[in-house]
């Protein structure tokens, strides 16, 4: 048992996400009481370096003083108000700022509370747009092999991770996964760029045949996160944009994991100089503090719903849409991104961490070591059964919160990580690799 305060009975009262609860008999959940910067402090008196930003959400550390101050200030004024018929300054300011910093003409923001809901909204909006624009055949979506867009039924329909999807298949819409541009799937001797172009050619031939029935293509720009941190060449995004234009198909960029600087640019789409028709943001949007997501779209799509009839409006809603505390957290996070020149600073940090990680890259058991912006990943060759759990457990023993995806080990630290913490993290990972 690695905590003092919570009985086994209370563990069972909490049904944890993405967890086989029976595994907690052997590996009980770690009780966290406090956080500061990259560190989480356990009830057991130990500390853990959050190498994965608490499921990729945290940008500027736990209990960041500037974000805390914004939320505390807001809490004294108003905690929440519905967003139908009412508006508040933080949501208006956030929408304008997001429109200003995202690529192209994404001038309208529709809010929800989590990433899966944002993707559901984009899918519904795309379908509904085509219905109202005389394209009633456009009722299907396409998505990429190994893509992940969330766990609700609509989002799961465009997700291609068998572990999450298979059992629910009878509940889901028919899937049309097209080949992934992820370079791990490239044939020997093929460059990432050629592989991406081959995947784009497969997309084009599929759409050439089926475009009449397709409303949108949804994808994760540059990095397929939950599918194993697969990385791909930006030329795929350029080609996908061109192909979608040719065949009148919306492009939905799911930047839920990669937005706000993760890939080295503020948004991943920038690296291909493209503007999607819908951009979905969540996770880091509120600095990782509070559940907040947004779908951004352009004026053409917005205008298709701007009619006299209520029934032609986009009537989707969530109780906590545009929560004011979450919006204040998001505004504070944007302030930090700008004031601290985070994109430039991260480049230097990434250089330093790449140097630290050199021995990991050269480790005999490590395959396909890769880095993009502030994400690193590699596979461990021929792991013994139970690898994922044992790696995570060894991590905790070495003060690291790290949770491999299958045999893919990845790190995605909060941007405020310092050099000493990066060295500690690397030494820990290297030790675990040698022990396993
Ligand atoms: C996490 C994630 C989602 C789902 O977001 P939730 O807030 O967990 O619902 C969707 N798409 C991508 C790319 C993600 O990484």
Tab-separated table of C-alpha atoms and ligand atoms in Angstrom:
chain	number	residue	atom	x	y	z
A	1	UNK	CA	0.000	0.000	0.000
A	2	UNK	CA	1.551	3.307	-0.905
A	3	UNK	CA	-0.784	5.690	0.851
A	4	UNK	CA	-1.861	6.383	4.378
A	5	UNK	CA	-5.283	7.935	4.047
A	6	UNK	CA	-7.492	5.917	1.767
A	7	UNK	CA	-8.803	2.453	2.565
A	8	UNK	CA	-9.119	-0.327	0.007
A	9	UNK	CA	-12.877	0.144	0.274
A	10	UNK	CA	-12.639	3.753	-0.931
A	11	UNK	CA	-10.440	2.719	-3.856
A	12	UNK	CA	-13.300	0.549	-5.045
A	13	UNK	CA	-15.802	3.401	-4.714
A	14	UNK	CA	-13.896	5.281	-7.416
A	15	UNK	CA	-14.180	3.507	-10.770
A	16	UNK	CA	-11.106	4.827	-12.533
A	17	UNK	CA	-10.846	5.803	-16.215
A	18	UNK	CA	-8.884	3.629	-18.626
A	19	UNK	CA	-8.162	1.128	-15.846
A	20	UNK	CA	-8.707	-2.562	-15.165
A	21	UNK	CA	-9.781	-2.086	-11.560
A	22	UNK	CA	-8.536	-5.535	-10.569
A	23	UNK	CA	-4.967	-4.408	-11.295
A	24	UNK	CA	-5.319	-2.082	-8.329
A	25	UNK	CA	-5.104	-5.154	-6.075
A	26	UNK	CA	-1.439	-5.288	-7.064
A	27	UNK	CA	-0.830	-1.651	-8.020
A	28	UNK	CA	-3.099	0.542	-5.880
A	29	UNK	CA	-3.611	4.087	-7.178
A	30	UNK	CA	-1.232	6.657	-5.758
A	31	UNK	CA	-2.991	9.210	-3.580
A	32	UNK	CA	-1.898	12.733	-4.549
A	33	UNK	CA	-2.424	15.567	-2.099
A	34	UNK	CA	-0.585	18.516	-3.593
A	35	UNK	CA	1.185	19.753	-6.722
A	36	UNK	CA	3.790	22.370	-7.480
A	37	UNK	CA	5.457	22.904	-10.838
A	38	UNK	CA	6.302	19.552	-12.427
A	39	UNK	CA	5.994	17.792	-9.066
A	40	UNK	CA	3.072	15.894	-7.581
A	41	UNK	CA	3.248	15.095	-3.863
A	42	UNK	CA	1.782	11.849	-2.542
A	43	UNK	CA	0.082	11.070	0.766
A	44	UNK	CA	2.981	8.610	1.166
A	45	UNK	CA	5.373	11.545	1.545
A	46	UNK	CA	6.979	10.866	-1.866
A	47	UNK	CA	7.094	13.155	-4.865
A	48	UNK	CA	6.549	12.313	-8.516
A	49	UNK	CA	7.723	14.209	-11.594
A	50	UNK	CA	4.737	14.551	-13.928
A	51	UNK	CA	6.501	13.514	-17.161
A	52	UNK	CA	3.191	13.236	-19.038
A	53	UNK	CA	1.551	16.494	-17.928
A	54	UNK	CA	-1.308	14.595	-16.280
A	55	UNK	CA	-2.612	13.053	-19.495
A	56	UNK	CA	-1.173	15.800	-21.713
A	57	UNK	CA	-3.211	18.655	-20.274
A	58	UNK	CA	-0.852	20.607	-18.053
A	59	UNK	CA	1.230	23.272	-19.812
A	60	UNK	CA	2.703	25.428	-17.045
A	61	UNK	CA	2.983	23.202	-14.016
A	62	UNK	CA	0.674	22.401	-11.150
A	63	UNK	CA	-0.565	25.256	-8.987
A	64	UNK	CA	0.871	27.829	-11.349
A	65	UNK	CA	0.706	31.122	-9.421
A	66	UNK	CA	-0.541	33.166	-12.390
A	67	UNK	CA	-3.337	30.787	-13.346
A	68	UNK	CA	-4.279	30.298	-9.697
A	69	UNK	CA	-4.556	34.073	-9.262
A	70	UNK	CA	-6.865	34.422	-12.280
A	71	UNK	CA	-9.203	31.704	-11.019
A	72	UNK	CA	-9.236	33.066	-7.466
A	73	UNK	CA	-10.016	36.554	-8.764
A	74	UNK	CA	-12.894	35.194	-10.845
A	75	UNK	CA	-14.214	33.032	-8.014
A	76	UNK	CA	-14.935	36.135	-5.960
A	77	UNK	CA	-17.157	37.501	-8.759
A	78	UNK	CA	-18.998	34.676	-10.478
A	79	UNK	CA	-18.415	30.916	-10.608
A	80	UNK	CA	-20.615	29.915	-13.547
A	81	UNK	CA	-23.456	31.139	-15.673
A	82	UNK	CA	-25.239	29.470	-18.587
A	83	UNK	CA	-24.158	30.553	-22.045
A	84	UNK	CA	-27.552	30.646	-23.806
A	85	UNK	CA	-29.022	34.142	-23.806
A	86	UNK	CA	-26.147	35.334	-21.614
A	87	UNK	CA	-22.523	36.166	-22.260
A	88	UNK	CA	-19.546	37.212	-20.164
A	89	UNK	CA	-16.384	39.120	-20.849
A	90	UNK	CA	-13.917	36.238	-20.343
A	91	UNK	CA	-15.625	34.046	-22.977
A	92	UNK	CA	-15.828	36.971	-25.426
A	93	UNK	CA	-12.181	37.881	-24.899
A	94	UNK	CA	-11.062	34.264	-25.114
A	95	UNK	CA	-12.939	33.788	-28.410
A	96	UNK	CA	-11.351	36.868	-29.943
A	97	UNK	CA	-7.884	35.898	-28.791
A	98	UNK	CA	-8.235	32.332	-30.057
A	99	UNK	CA	-9.399	33.626	-33.435
A	100	UNK	CA	-6.391	35.941	-33.561
A	101	UNK	CA	-3.781	33.253	-32.802
A	102	UNK	CA	-5.154	30.286	-34.767
A	103	UNK	CA	-4.388	29.905	-38.484
A	104	UNK	CA	-6.540	31.581	-41.133
A	105	UNK	CA	-10.136	32.634	-40.697
A	106	UNK	CA	-11.396	30.566	-37.739
A	107	UNK	CA	-13.498	33.413	-36.411
A	108	UNK	CA	-16.244	31.596	-34.460
A	109	UNK	CA	-15.871	29.585	-31.247
A	110	UNK	CA	-18.345	26.983	-29.950
A	111	UNK	CA	-17.593	25.725	-26.422
A	112	UNK	CA	-17.918	22.391	-24.625
A	113	UNK	CA	-16.204	20.788	-21.658
A	114	UNK	CA	-14.022	17.991	-23.020
A	115	UNK	CA	-12.213	16.906	-26.137
A	116	UNK	CA	-14.560	14.123	-27.187
A	117	UNK	CA	-17.492	16.553	-27.096
A	118	UNK	CA	-15.567	19.053	-29.212
A	119	UNK	CA	-15.043	16.389	-31.872
A	120	UNK	CA	-18.724	15.388	-31.680
A	121	UNK	CA	-19.644	19.028	-32.248
A	122	UNK	CA	-17.364	19.351	-35.268
A	123	UNK	CA	-18.810	16.152	-36.794
A	124	UNK	CA	-22.396	17.295	-36.177
A	125	UNK	CA	-21.721	20.805	-37.469
A	126	UNK	CA	-20.084	19.515	-40.630
A	127	UNK	CA	-22.950	17.112	-41.350
A	128	UNK	CA	-25.557	19.784	-40.543
A	129	UNK	CA	-23.782	22.368	-42.734
A	130	UNK	CA	-23.969	20.048	-45.737
A	131	UNK	CA	-27.639	19.252	-44.998
A	132	UNK	CA	-28.452	22.953	-45.063
A	133	UNK	CA	-26.351	23.577	-48.154
A	134	UNK	CA	-28.037	21.100	-50.488
A	135	UNK	CA	-25.618	18.176	-50.033
A	136	UNK	CA	-27.927	15.760	-48.222
A	137	UNK	CA	-25.843	12.720	-49.291
A	138	UNK	CA	-22.908	13.806	-47.175
A	139	UNK	CA	-23.566	11.646	-44.121
A	140	UNK	CA	-20.218	9.832	-43.624
A	141	UNK	CA	-16.866	10.686	-42.069
A	142	UNK	CA	-13.396	9.450	-42.771
A	143	UNK	CA	-10.551	9.176	-40.328
A	144	UNK	CA	-7.043	7.794	-40.188
A	145	UNK	CA	-5.798	4.360	-39.263
A	146	UNK	CA	-4.529	4.514	-35.636
A	147	UNK	CA	-6.347	7.822	-35.033
A	148	UNK	CA	-7.894	8.730	-31.689
A	149	UNK	CA	-10.645	11.279	-31.140
A	150	UNK	CA	-12.229	10.376	-27.802
A	151	UNK	CA	-14.471	7.788	-26.204
A	152	UNK	CA	-18.067	8.955	-26.671
A	153	UNK	CA	-19.961	7.046	-29.370
A	154	UNK	CA	-19.530	9.622	-32.143
A	155	UNK	CA	-15.874	10.268	-31.355
A	156	UNK	CA	-15.207	6.543	-30.954
A	157	UNK	CA	-16.747	5.976	-34.391
A	158	UNK	CA	-13.814	7.863	-35.924
A	159	UNK	CA	-11.259	6.340	-33.540
A	160	UNK	CA	-9.113	3.411	-34.690
A	161	UNK	CA	-7.644	2.007	-31.477
A	162	UNK	CA	-8.982	-1.572	-31.220
A	163	UNK	CA	-8.583	-1.781	-27.432
A	164	UNK	CA	-11.019	1.099	-26.970
A	165	UNK	CA	-13.254	0.448	-29.925
A	166	UNK	CA	-13.748	-3.242	-30.640
A	167	UNK	CA	-16.330	-4.204	-28.009
A	168	UNK	CA	-18.511	-1.198	-28.880
A	169	UNK	CA	-18.347	-1.732	-32.647
A	170	UNK	CA	-22.068	-2.634	-32.941
A	171	UNK	CA	-22.948	0.769	-31.443
A	172	UNK	CA	-20.717	2.785	-33.740
A	173	UNK	CA	-21.097	4.340	-37.163
A	174	UNK	CA	-19.352	2.486	-39.983
A	175	UNK	CA	-15.671	3.424	-39.987
A	176	UNK	CA	-13.554	4.315	-43.009
A	177	UNK	CA	-9.988	4.452	-41.721
A	178	UNK	CA	-7.534	5.377	-44.473
A	179	UNK	CA	-3.801	4.505	-44.206
A	180	UNK	CA	-1.833	6.450	-41.636
A	181	UNK	CA	1.086	8.700	-42.657
A	182	UNK	CA	2.873	7.685	-39.377
A	183	UNK	CA	6.430	6.903	-40.546
A	184	UNK	CA	6.739	3.851	-38.285
A	185	UNK	CA	4.537	2.155	-40.891
A	186	UNK	CA	6.805	3.091	-43.800
A	187	UNK	CA	8.322	0.324	-45.869
A	188	UNK	CA	12.076	-0.128	-45.413
A	189	UNK	CA	14.019	2.467	-47.368
A	190	UNK	CA	11.065	4.869	-47.628
A	191	UNK	CA	11.499	8.356	-46.169
A	192	UNK	CA	8.824	9.829	-43.866
A	193	UNK	CA	7.972	12.296	-46.636
A	194	UNK	CA	7.489	9.616	-49.299
A	195	UNK	CA	5.464	7.546	-46.850
A	196	UNK	CA	3.234	10.566	-46.107
A	197	UNK	CA	2.740	11.152	-49.838
A	198	UNK	CA	1.807	7.499	-50.329
A	199	UNK	CA	-0.770	7.763	-47.529
A	200	UNK	CA	-2.121	10.948	-49.138
A	201	UNK	CA	-2.444	9.116	-52.466
A	202	UNK	CA	-4.485	6.421	-50.704
A	203	UNK	CA	-6.703	9.136	-49.218
A	204	UNK	CA	-7.203	10.674	-52.631
A	205	UNK	CA	-8.153	7.428	-54.318
A	206	UNK	CA	-10.652	6.682	-51.538
A	207	UNK	CA	-12.220	10.121	-51.811
A	208	UNK	CA	-12.258	10.122	-55.597
A	209	UNK	CA	-14.642	7.198	-55.329
A	210	UNK	CA	-16.675	8.085	-52.230
A	211	UNK	CA	-16.642	11.877	-51.850
A	212	UNK	CA	-20.345	12.307	-52.634
A	213	UNK	CA	-21.279	10.636	-49.354
A	214	UNK	CA	-18.526	12.149	-47.188
A	215	UNK	CA	-18.954	15.226	-44.996
A	216	UNK	CA	-15.554	15.492	-43.344
A	217	UNK	CA	-12.099	14.078	-42.790
A	218	UNK	CA	-10.998	14.176	-39.144
A	219	UNK	CA	-7.342	13.807	-38.190
A	220	UNK	CA	-4.756	14.601	-35.528
A	221	UNK	CA	-2.247	16.983	-37.151
A	222	UNK	CA	1.412	15.789	-37.066
A	223	UNK	CA	1.113	13.417	-34.077
A	224	UNK	CA	-1.331	10.563	-33.479
A	225	UNK	CA	-1.223	10.570	-29.701
A	226	UNK	CA	-3.204	7.705	-28.181
A	227	UNK	CA	-2.351	5.529	-31.214
A	228	UNK	CA	1.220	5.441	-29.865
A	229	UNK	CA	2.674	8.931	-30.455
A	230	UNK	CA	3.006	8.243	-34.158
A	231	UNK	CA	4.599	11.199	-35.927
A	232	UNK	CA	4.271	12.155	-39.568
A	233	UNK	CA	5.538	14.557	-42.191
A	234	UNK	CA	3.557	17.821	-42.605
A	235	UNK	CA	3.278	17.255	-46.362
A	236	UNK	CA	0.402	14.910	-45.546
A	237	UNK	CA	-1.570	17.821	-44.103
A	238	UNK	CA	-0.880	19.952	-47.176
A	239	UNK	CA	-2.077	17.203	-49.472
A	240	UNK	CA	-5.096	16.413	-47.257
A	241	UNK	CA	-6.125	20.084	-47.395
A	242	UNK	CA	-5.847	20.126	-51.210
A	243	UNK	CA	-7.714	16.850	-51.583
A	244	UNK	CA	-10.517	17.987	-49.243
A	245	UNK	CA	-10.865	21.184	-51.296
A	246	UNK	CA	-10.966	19.252	-54.556
A	247	UNK	CA	-13.721	16.922	-53.338
A	248	UNK	CA	-15.721	19.375	-51.173
A	249	UNK	CA	-14.995	17.719	-47.860
A	250	UNK	CA	-14.446	19.499	-44.558
A	251	UNK	CA	-11.127	19.084	-42.817
A	252	UNK	CA	-11.435	18.744	-39.030
A	253	UNK	CA	-8.110	19.278	-37.244
A	254	UNK	CA	-8.215	17.624	-33.826
A	255	UNK	CA	-5.518	19.683	-32.075
A	256	UNK	CA	-6.780	18.606	-28.654
A	257	UNK	CA	-3.438	17.056	-27.728
A	258	UNK	CA	-1.065	19.007	-29.993
A	259	UNK	CA	-2.416	22.563	-29.716
A	260	UNK	CA	-0.755	25.320	-27.677
A	261	UNK	CA	2.839	24.641	-28.587
A	262	UNK	CA	3.247	20.883	-28.121
A	263	UNK	CA	4.659	20.314	-31.602
A	264	UNK	CA	6.993	23.309	-31.523
A	265	UNK	CA	4.593	25.756	-33.159
A	266	UNK	CA	1.557	27.256	-31.458
A	267	UNK	CA	-0.667	24.955	-33.544
A	268	UNK	CA	0.454	21.890	-35.479
A	269	UNK	CA	-1.406	23.008	-38.646
A	270	UNK	CA	1.023	25.935	-38.915
A	271	UNK	CA	3.818	23.546	-39.907
A	272	UNK	CA	1.902	22.722	-43.081
A	273	UNK	CA	0.625	26.301	-43.499
A	274	UNK	CA	-2.965	25.070	-43.710
A	275	UNK	CA	-6.254	26.228	-42.225
A	276	UNK	CA	-8.772	23.521	-41.348
A	277	UNK	CA	-12.533	24.078	-41.613
A	278	UNK	CA	-12.866	23.091	-37.956
A	279	UNK	CA	-10.209	23.147	-35.275
A	280	UNK	CA	-10.889	21.329	-31.996
A	281	UNK	CA	-9.004	22.376	-28.873
A	282	UNK	CA	-9.193	21.111	-25.281
A	283	UNK	CA	-6.597	19.632	-22.880
A	284	UNK	CA	-4.075	22.520	-22.617
A	285	UNK	CA	-6.685	25.173	-23.464
A	286	UNK	CA	-7.261	25.980	-19.782
A	287	UNK	CA	-3.604	25.320	-18.984
A	288	UNK	CA	-4.934	21.875	-18.038
A	289	UNK	CA	-6.733	23.302	-15.032
A	290	UNK	CA	-10.422	22.905	-15.800
A	291	UNK	CA	-12.543	21.020	-18.327
A	292	UNK	CA	-12.885	23.317	-21.324
A	293	UNK	CA	-12.962	22.642	-25.045
A	294	UNK	CA	-13.766	24.624	-28.138
A	295	UNK	CA	-14.566	24.063	-31.800
A	296	UNK	CA	-13.437	26.889	-34.030
A	297	UNK	CA	-14.787	27.375	-37.516
A	298	UNK	CA	-15.002	29.916	-40.305
A	299	UNK	CA	-17.646	32.411	-41.309
A	300	UNK	CA	-18.911	30.386	-44.279
A	301	UNK	CA	-19.938	27.557	-41.982
A	302	UNK	CA	-21.307	29.942	-39.354
A	303	UNK	CA	-23.441	31.751	-41.967
A	304	UNK	CA	-25.106	28.500	-43.077
A	305	UNK	CA	-26.788	28.337	-39.660
A	306	UNK	CA	-27.594	32.077	-39.479
A	307	UNK	CA	-31.265	31.929	-40.458
A	308	UNK	CA	-34.700	32.939	-39.228
A	309	UNK	CA	-35.715	29.391	-38.267
A	310	UNK	CA	-34.653	28.111	-34.839
A	311	UNK	CA	-34.634	24.592	-36.249
A	312	UNK	CA	-31.848	25.610	-38.629
A	313	UNK	CA	-29.623	26.773	-35.798
A	314	UNK	CA	-26.940	24.583	-34.257
A	315	UNK	CA	-28.892	23.539	-31.165
A	316	UNK	CA	-26.187	21.493	-29.460
A	317	UNK	CA	-25.501	22.430	-25.825
A	318	UNK	CA	-23.657	21.457	-22.663
A	319	UNK	CA	-24.563	22.668	-19.167
A	320	UNK	CA	-21.097	24.038	-18.526
A	321	UNK	CA	-20.367	25.429	-22.020
A	322	UNK	CA	-17.918	28.315	-21.720
A	323	UNK	CA	-17.574	28.094	-17.933
A	324	UNK	CA	-16.241	31.426	-16.702
A	325	UNK	CA	-13.597	29.997	-14.334
A	326	UNK	CA	-12.245	27.815	-17.133
A	327	UNK	CA	-12.199	30.802	-19.509
A	328	UNK	CA	-10.211	32.841	-16.992
A	329	UNK	CA	-7.738	29.974	-16.651
A	330	UNK	CA	-7.475	29.845	-20.462
A	331	UNK	CA	-6.857	33.597	-20.709
A	332	UNK	CA	-4.143	33.342	-18.057
A	333	UNK	CA	-2.556	30.423	-19.947
A	334	UNK	CA	-2.542	32.490	-23.175
A	335	UNK	CA	-0.912	35.368	-21.274
A	336	UNK	CA	1.875	33.050	-20.127
A	337	UNK	CA	2.356	31.634	-23.642
A	338	UNK	CA	2.843	35.154	-24.988
A	339	UNK	CA	4.622	36.928	-22.133
A	340	UNK	CA	7.141	34.157	-21.503
A	341	UNK	CA	7.883	33.551	-25.220
A	342	UNK	CA	7.140	29.909	-24.536
A	343	UNK	CA	7.543	28.661	-28.115
A	344	UNK	CA	11.130	30.009	-28.314
A	345	UNK	CA	12.024	28.895	-24.788
A	346	UNK	CA	10.699	25.409	-25.483
A	347	UNK	CA	13.036	25.111	-28.470
A	348	UNK	CA	16.033	25.538	-26.165
A	349	UNK	CA	14.557	23.140	-23.632
A	350	UNK	CA	13.930	20.560	-26.348
A	351	UNK	CA	17.581	20.869	-27.500
A	352	UNK	CA	18.770	20.302	-23.950
A	353	UNK	CA	16.451	17.336	-23.366
A	354	UNK	CA	17.523	15.779	-26.665
A	355	UNK	CA	21.129	15.918	-25.448
A	356	UNK	CA	20.131	14.327	-22.135
A	357	UNK	CA	18.202	11.620	-23.980
A	358	UNK	CA	21.114	10.628	-26.238
A	359	UNK	CA	21.915	7.514	-24.128
A	360	UNK	CA	18.245	6.492	-24.283
A	361	UNK	CA	18.231	6.931	-28.056
A	362	UNK	CA	21.324	4.699	-28.284
A	363	UNK	CA	20.056	2.087	-25.823
A	364	UNK	CA	20.070	-1.404	-27.427
A	365	UNK	CA	16.379	-2.034	-26.563
A	366	UNK	CA	15.120	1.299	-27.938
A	367	UNK	CA	13.505	1.511	-31.398
A	368	UNK	CA	12.148	4.409	-33.459
A	369	UNK	CA	13.230	7.149	-31.062
A	370	UNK	CA	11.419	10.306	-32.137
A	371	UNK	CA	10.832	13.882	-31.053
A	372	UNK	CA	8.535	16.648	-32.221
A	373	UNK	CA	8.434	19.878	-30.213
A	374	UNK	CA	7.816	18.931	-26.580
A	375	UNK	CA	6.919	15.281	-27.209
A	376	UNK	CA	9.377	12.379	-27.169
A	377	UNK	CA	8.580	8.725	-27.809
A	378	UNK	CA	10.236	5.386	-28.498
A	379	UNK	CA	9.343	1.714	-28.559
A	380	UNK	CA	10.979	-0.922	-26.386
A	381	UNK	CA	11.862	-4.008	-28.412
A	382	UNK	CA	10.464	-7.411	-27.372
A	383	UNK	CA	9.129	-6.389	-23.981
A	384	UNK	CA	8.192	-9.141	-21.555
A	385	UNK	CA	4.478	-9.483	-20.654
A	386	UNK	CA	3.275	-6.840	-18.233
A	387	UNK	CA	5.829	-4.340	-19.544
A	388	UNK	CA	3.483	-1.355	-19.455
A	389	UNK	CA	2.554	-1.779	-15.796
A	390	UNK	CA	6.042	-2.674	-14.669
A	391	UNK	CA	7.517	0.356	-16.402
A	392	UNK	CA	4.958	2.640	-14.763
A	393	UNK	CA	5.584	1.009	-11.368
A	394	UNK	CA	9.364	1.310	-11.683
A	395	UNK	CA	8.770	4.929	-12.667
A	396	UNK	CA	6.963	5.621	-9.399
A	397	UNK	CA	9.869	4.039	-7.500
A	398	UNK	CA	12.169	6.506	-9.294
A	399	UNK	CA	9.957	9.547	-8.618
A	400	UNK	CA	8.508	9.561	-12.122
A	401	UNK	CA	4.873	9.589	-13.166
A	402	UNK	CA	5.215	7.872	-16.555
A	403	UNK	CA	2.640	5.626	-18.260
A	404	UNK	CA	3.691	3.879	-21.478
A	405	UNK	CA	1.091	3.209	-24.188
A	406	UNK	CA	1.664	-0.512	-24.734
A	407	UNK	CA	5.398	-0.752	-25.496
A	408	UNK	CA	5.583	2.909	-26.500
A	409	UNK	CA	7.287	5.008	-23.841
A	410	UNK	CA	6.667	8.721	-24.234
A	411	UNK	CA	7.388	11.917	-22.367
A	412	UNK	CA	5.364	15.074	-22.675
A	413	UNK	CA	6.422	17.257	-19.751
A	414	UNK	CA	4.957	20.578	-18.580
A	415	UNK	CA	6.760	23.418	-20.393
A	416	UNK	CA	8.113	24.844	-17.125
A	417	UNK	CA	10.410	21.839	-16.582
A	418	UNK	CA	13.983	22.955	-15.792
A	419	UNK	CA	17.354	21.451	-16.699
A	420	UNK	CA	17.865	19.701	-13.376
A	421	UNK	CA	14.419	18.089	-13.662
A	422	UNK	CA	15.109	17.041	-17.250
A	423	UNK	CA	18.339	15.329	-16.139
A	424	UNK	CA	16.563	13.582	-13.283
A	425	UNK	CA	13.835	12.384	-15.639
A	426	UNK	CA	16.329	11.028	-18.188
A	427	UNK	CA	18.447	9.237	-15.588
A	428	UNK	CA	15.289	7.633	-14.195
A	429	UNK	CA	14.156	6.407	-17.612
A	430	UNK	CA	17.615	5.034	-18.400
A	431	UNK	CA	17.732	3.116	-15.105
A	432	UNK	CA	14.274	1.634	-15.707
A	433	UNK	CA	15.303	0.542	-19.211
A	434	UNK	CA	18.360	-1.190	-17.782
A	435	UNK	CA	16.383	-2.884	-15.041
A	436	UNK	CA	13.570	-4.249	-17.209
B	1	LIG	C1	-7.484	13.377	-25.383
B	1	LIG	C2	-7.913	13.467	-26.790
B	1	LIG	C3	-9.280	13.556	-27.140
B	1	LIG	C4	-10.380	13.428	-26.122
B	1	LIG	O1	-10.393	14.471	-25.195
B	1	LIG	P1	-11.156	14.229	-23.794
B	1	LIG	O2	-11.088	15.546	-23.109
B	1	LIG	O3	-10.384	13.152	-23.092
B	1	LIG	O4	-12.537	13.801	-24.125
B	1	LIG	C5	-9.587	13.710	-28.457
B	1	LIG	N1	-8.641	13.783	-29.407
B	1	LIG	C6	-7.339	13.714	-29.110
B	1	LIG	C7	-6.334	13.840	-30.211
B	1	LIG	C8	-6.919	13.529	-27.799
B	1	LIG	O5	-5.623	13.408	-27.514
